[in-house]
CSV table of C-alpha atoms and ligand atoms in Angstrom, one decimal:
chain,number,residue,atom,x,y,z
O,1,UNK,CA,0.0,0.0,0.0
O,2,UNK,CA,1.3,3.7,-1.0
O,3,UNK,CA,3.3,4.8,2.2
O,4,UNK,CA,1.4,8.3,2.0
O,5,UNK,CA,-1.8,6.5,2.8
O,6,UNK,CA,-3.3,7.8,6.4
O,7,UNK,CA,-3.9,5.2,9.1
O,8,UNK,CA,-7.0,6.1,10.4
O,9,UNK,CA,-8.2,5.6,14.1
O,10,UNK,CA,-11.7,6.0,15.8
O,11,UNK,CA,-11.6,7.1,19.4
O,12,UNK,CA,-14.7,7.0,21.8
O,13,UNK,CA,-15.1,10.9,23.0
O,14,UNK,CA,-14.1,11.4,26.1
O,15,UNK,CA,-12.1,9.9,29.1
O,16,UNK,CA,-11.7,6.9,26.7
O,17,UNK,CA,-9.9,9.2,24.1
O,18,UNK,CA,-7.5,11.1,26.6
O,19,UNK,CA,-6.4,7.9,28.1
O,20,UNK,CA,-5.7,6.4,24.3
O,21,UNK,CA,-4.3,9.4,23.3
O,22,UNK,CA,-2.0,8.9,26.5
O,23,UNK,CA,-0.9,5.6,25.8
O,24,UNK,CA,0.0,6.1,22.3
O,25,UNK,CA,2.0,9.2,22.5
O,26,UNK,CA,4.5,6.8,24.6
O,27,UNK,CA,4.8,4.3,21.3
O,28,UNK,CA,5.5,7.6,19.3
O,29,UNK,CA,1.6,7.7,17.9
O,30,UNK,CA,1.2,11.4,18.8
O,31,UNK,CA,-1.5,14.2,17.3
O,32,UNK,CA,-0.7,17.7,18.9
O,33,UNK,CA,-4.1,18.8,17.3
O,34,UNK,CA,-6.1,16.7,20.0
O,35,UNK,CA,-4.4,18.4,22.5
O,36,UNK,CA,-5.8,22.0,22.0
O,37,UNK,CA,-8.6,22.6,25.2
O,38,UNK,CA,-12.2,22.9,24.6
O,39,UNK,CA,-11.8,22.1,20.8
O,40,UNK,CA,-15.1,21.0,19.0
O,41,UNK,CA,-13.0,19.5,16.3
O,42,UNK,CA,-13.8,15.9,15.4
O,43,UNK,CA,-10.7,15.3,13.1
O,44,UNK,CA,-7.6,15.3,13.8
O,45,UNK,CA,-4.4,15.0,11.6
O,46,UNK,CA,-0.8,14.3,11.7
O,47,UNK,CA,1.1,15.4,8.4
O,48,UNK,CA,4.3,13.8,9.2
O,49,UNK,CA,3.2,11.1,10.7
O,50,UNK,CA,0.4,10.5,8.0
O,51,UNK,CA,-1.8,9.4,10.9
O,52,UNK,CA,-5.9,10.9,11.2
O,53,UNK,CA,-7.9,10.2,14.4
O,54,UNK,CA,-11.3,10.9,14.6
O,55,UNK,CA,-14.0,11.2,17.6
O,56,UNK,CA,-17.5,9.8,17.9
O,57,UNK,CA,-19.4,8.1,20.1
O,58,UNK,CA,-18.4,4.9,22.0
O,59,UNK,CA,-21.0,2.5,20.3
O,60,UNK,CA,-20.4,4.2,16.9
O,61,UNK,CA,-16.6,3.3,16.6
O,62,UNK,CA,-16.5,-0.8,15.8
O,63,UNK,CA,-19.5,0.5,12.9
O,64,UNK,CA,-16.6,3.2,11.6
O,65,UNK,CA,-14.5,0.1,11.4
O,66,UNK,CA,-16.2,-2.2,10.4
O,67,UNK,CA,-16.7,-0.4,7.5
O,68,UNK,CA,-13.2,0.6,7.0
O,69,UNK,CA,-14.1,4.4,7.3
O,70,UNK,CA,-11.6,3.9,10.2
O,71,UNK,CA,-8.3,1.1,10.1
O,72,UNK,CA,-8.3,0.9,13.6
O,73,UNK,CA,-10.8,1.7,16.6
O,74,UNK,CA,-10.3,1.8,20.4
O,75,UNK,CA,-13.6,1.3,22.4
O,76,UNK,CA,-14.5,-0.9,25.6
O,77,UNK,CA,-15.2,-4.7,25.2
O,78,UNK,CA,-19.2,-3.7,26.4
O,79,UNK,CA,-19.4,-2.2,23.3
O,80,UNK,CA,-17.7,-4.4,21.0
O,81,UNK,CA,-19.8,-7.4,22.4
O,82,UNK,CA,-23.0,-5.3,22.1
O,83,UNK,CA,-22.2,-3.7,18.5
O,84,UNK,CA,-21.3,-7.8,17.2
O,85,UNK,CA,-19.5,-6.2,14.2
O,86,UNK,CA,-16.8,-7.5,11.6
O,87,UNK,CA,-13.9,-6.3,12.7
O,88,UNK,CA,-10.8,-8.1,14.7
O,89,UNK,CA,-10.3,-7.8,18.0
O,90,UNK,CA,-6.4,-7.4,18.5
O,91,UNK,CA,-5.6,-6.3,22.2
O,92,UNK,CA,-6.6,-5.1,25.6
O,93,UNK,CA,-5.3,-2.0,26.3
O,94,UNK,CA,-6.0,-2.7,29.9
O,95,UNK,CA,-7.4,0.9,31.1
O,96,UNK,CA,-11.1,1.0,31.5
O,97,UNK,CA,-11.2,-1.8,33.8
O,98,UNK,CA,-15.0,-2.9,35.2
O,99,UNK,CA,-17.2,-5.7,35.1
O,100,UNK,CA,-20.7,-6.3,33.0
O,101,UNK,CA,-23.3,-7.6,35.4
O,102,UNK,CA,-26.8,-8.4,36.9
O,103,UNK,CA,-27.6,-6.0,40.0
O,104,UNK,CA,-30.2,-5.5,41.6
O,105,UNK,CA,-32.1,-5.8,45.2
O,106,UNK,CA,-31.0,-8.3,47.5
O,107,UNK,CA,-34.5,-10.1,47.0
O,108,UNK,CA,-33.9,-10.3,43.4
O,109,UNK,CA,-31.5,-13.4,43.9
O,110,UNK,CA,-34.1,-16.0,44.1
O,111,UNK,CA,-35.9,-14.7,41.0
O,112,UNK,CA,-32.5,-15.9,39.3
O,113,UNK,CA,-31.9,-18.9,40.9
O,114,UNK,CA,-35.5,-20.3,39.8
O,115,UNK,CA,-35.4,-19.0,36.5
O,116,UNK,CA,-38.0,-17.4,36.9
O,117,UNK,CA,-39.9,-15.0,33.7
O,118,UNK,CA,-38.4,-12.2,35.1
O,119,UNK,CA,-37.7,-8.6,33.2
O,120,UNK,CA,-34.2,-7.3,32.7
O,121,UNK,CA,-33.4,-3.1,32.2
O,122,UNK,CA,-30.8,-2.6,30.4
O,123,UNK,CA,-28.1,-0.7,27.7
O,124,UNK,CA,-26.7,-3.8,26.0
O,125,UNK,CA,-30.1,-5.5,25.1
O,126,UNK,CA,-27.8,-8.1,23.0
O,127,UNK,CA,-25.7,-8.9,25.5
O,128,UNK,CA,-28.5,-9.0,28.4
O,129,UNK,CA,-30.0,-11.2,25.4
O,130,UNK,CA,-27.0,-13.6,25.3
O,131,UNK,CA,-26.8,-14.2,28.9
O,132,UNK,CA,-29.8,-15.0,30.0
O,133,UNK,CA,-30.9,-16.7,27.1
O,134,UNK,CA,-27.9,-18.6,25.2
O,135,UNK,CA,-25.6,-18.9,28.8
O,136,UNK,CA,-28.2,-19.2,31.7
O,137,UNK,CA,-31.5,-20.4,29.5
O,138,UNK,CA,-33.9,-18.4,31.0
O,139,UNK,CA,-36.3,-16.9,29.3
O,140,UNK,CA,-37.0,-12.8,29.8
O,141,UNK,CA,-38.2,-9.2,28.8
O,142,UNK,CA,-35.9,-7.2,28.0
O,143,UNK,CA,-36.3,-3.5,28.2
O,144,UNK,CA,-34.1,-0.7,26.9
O,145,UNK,CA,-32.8,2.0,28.2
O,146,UNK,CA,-30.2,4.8,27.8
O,147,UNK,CA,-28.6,5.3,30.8
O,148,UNK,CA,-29.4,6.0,34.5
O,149,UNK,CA,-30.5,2.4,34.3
O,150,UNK,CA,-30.1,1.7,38.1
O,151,UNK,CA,-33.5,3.6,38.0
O,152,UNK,CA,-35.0,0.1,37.0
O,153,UNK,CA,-35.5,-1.9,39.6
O,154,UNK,CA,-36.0,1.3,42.0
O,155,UNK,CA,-39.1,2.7,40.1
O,156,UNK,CA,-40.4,-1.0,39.2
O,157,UNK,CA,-39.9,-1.2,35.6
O,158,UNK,CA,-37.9,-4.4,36.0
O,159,UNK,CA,-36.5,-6.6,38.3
O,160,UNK,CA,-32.8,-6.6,37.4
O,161,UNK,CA,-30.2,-4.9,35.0
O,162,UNK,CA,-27.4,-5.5,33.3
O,163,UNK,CA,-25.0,-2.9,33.6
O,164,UNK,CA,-21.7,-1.8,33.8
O,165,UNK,CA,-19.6,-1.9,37.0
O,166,UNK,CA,-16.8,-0.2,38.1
O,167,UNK,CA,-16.6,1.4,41.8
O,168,UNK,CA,-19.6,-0.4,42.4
O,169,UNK,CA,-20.7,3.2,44.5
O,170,UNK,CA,-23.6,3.8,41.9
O,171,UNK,CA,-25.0,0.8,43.0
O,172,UNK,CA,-24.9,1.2,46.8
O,173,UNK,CA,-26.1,4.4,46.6
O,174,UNK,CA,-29.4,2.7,45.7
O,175,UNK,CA,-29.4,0.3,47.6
O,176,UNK,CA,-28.9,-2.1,44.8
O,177,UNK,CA,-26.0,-4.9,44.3
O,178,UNK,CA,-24.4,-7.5,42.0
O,179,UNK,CA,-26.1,-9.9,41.7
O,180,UNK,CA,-24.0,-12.4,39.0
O,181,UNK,CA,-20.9,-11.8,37.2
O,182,UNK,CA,-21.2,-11.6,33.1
O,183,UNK,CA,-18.0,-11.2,32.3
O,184,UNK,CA,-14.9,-8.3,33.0
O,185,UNK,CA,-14.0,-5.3,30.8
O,186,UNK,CA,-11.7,-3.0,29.5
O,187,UNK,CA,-10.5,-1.1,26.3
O,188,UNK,CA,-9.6,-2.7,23.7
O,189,UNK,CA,-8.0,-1.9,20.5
O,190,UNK,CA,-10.0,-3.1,16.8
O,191,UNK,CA,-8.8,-3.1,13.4
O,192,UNK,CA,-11.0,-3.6,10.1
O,193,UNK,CA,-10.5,-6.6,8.5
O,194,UNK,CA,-9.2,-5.3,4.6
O,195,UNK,CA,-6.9,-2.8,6.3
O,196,UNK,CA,-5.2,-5.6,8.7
O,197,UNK,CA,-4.3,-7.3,4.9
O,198,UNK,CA,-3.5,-4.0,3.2
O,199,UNK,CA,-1.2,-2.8,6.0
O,200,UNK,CA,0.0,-5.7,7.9
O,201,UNK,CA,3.7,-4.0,9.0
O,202,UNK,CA,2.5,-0.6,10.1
O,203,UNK,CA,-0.6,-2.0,12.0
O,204,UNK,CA,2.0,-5.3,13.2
O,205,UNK,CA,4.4,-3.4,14.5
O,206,UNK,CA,1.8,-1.3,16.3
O,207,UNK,CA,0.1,-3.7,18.1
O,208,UNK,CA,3.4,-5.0,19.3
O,209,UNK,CA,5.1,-1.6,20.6
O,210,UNK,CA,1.3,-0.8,22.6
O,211,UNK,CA,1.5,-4.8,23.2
O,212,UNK,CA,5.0,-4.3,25.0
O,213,UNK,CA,4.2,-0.9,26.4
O,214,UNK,CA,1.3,-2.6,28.4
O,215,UNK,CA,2.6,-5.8,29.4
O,216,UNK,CA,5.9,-3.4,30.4
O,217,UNK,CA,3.7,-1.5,32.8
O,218,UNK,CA,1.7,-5.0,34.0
O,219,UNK,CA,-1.6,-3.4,33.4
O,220,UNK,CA,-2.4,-6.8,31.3
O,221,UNK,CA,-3.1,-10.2,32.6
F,1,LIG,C1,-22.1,3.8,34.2
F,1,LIG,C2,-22.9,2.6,34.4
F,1,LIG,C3,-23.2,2.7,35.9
F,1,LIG,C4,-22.0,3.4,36.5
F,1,LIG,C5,-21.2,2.4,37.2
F,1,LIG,O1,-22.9,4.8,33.9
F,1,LIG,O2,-24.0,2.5,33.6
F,1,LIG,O3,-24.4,3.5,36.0
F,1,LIG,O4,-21.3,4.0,35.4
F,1,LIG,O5,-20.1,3.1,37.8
F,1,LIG,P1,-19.7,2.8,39.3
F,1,LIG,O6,-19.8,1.4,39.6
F,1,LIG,O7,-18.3,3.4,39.5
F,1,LIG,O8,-20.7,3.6,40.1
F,1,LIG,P2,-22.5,6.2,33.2
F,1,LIG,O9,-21.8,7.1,34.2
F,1,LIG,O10,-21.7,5.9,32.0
F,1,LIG,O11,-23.9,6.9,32.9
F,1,LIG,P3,-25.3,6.3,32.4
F,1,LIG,O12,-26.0,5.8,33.6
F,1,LIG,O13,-26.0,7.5,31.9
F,1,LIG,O14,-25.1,5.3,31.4
């Protein structure tokens, strides 16, 4: 492939981003663009470097992929489980640690033990999907929602969700826990399938300077 060609990365806005953008400038991926404060830019470029990054939202970036409008995405495994796109998964970044699970009351336990028809709140209807019916065969309603989904249970809309994790102080704050384990999380780092063929050096030797960088600093199991 021409060696003017831009590699092109999707970033999740926000925390997600600055942390990336943190990790790569140590392997020499830098954009001095991104750092400029309260910029509403959504494209970024380095000339020399013949690198572009672009922002968007979380669930958007494996889509941007997937389609190749982006060689390589960084966005947590939730989303990459919930968005099921093409694209390969190539390495946990291990930043963005916390844990998909079912919370909820105390008094919700039995409900799961029995397998009981029960209904499920949640942001990741395919994964709350995959749990309870493919891993735990239990059949139940699933509702969407779009955040503040620890509401729930509270206002009697369901009797569980499956959310996301971290601190855990959401949670206790109302007076809900965890009640099963899904599966743990973190950032991970996707490439489109064409572009891994087309560039197979420059992305290669990228993965394996962020994969040394991260094993260096232990922050991956
Ligand atoms: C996430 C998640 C939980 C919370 C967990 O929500 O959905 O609500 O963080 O974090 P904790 O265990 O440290 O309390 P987010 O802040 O993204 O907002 P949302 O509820 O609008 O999705």
């Amino acid at each position: 492939m021409s060696e003017n060609r831009y590699l092109t990365f999707a970033l999740g806005k926000g925390r997600l981003a600055n942390k990336t953008m943190e990790l790569f400038e140590k392997v020499g991926i830098t954009c001095d663009e991104m750092k400029e404060k309260d910029s509403r830019k959504l494209i970024f470029v380095n000339e020399e470097l013949k690198l572009k990054f672009f922002l968007s939202k979380g669930p958007d970036v494996p889509t941007y992929v997937e389609y190749g409008a982006a060689d390589i995405g960084v966005v947590g495994k939730d989303t990459i489980m919930e968005e099921n796109r093409r694209v390969y998964e190539v390495l946990d970044l291990g930043y963005g640690k916390c844990r998909m699970c079912v919370c909820g009351p105390g008094s919700a336990r039995e409900l799961l033990k029995h397998h009981e028809m029960i209904r499920v709140a949640t942001k990741y209807p395919n994964i709350a999907k995959d749990y309870f019916y493919n891993m735990k065969h239990q059949t139940v309603d699933i509702i969407k929602l779009n955040g503040s989904v620890e509401l729930g249970p509270i206002v009697k809309l369901s009797d569980v969700i499956v959310d996301i994790v971290e601190t855990g102080s959401t949670l206790k704050e109302n007076g809900l826990e965890v009640l099963e384990e899904i599966c743990p999380l973190s950032a991970r780092m996707i490439v489109n399938q064409v572009s891994m063929q087309m560039e197979p050096e420059r992305i290669k030797k990228l993965i394996t300077d962020l994969r040394n960088h991260v094993k260096g600093k232990g922050e991956v199991s």
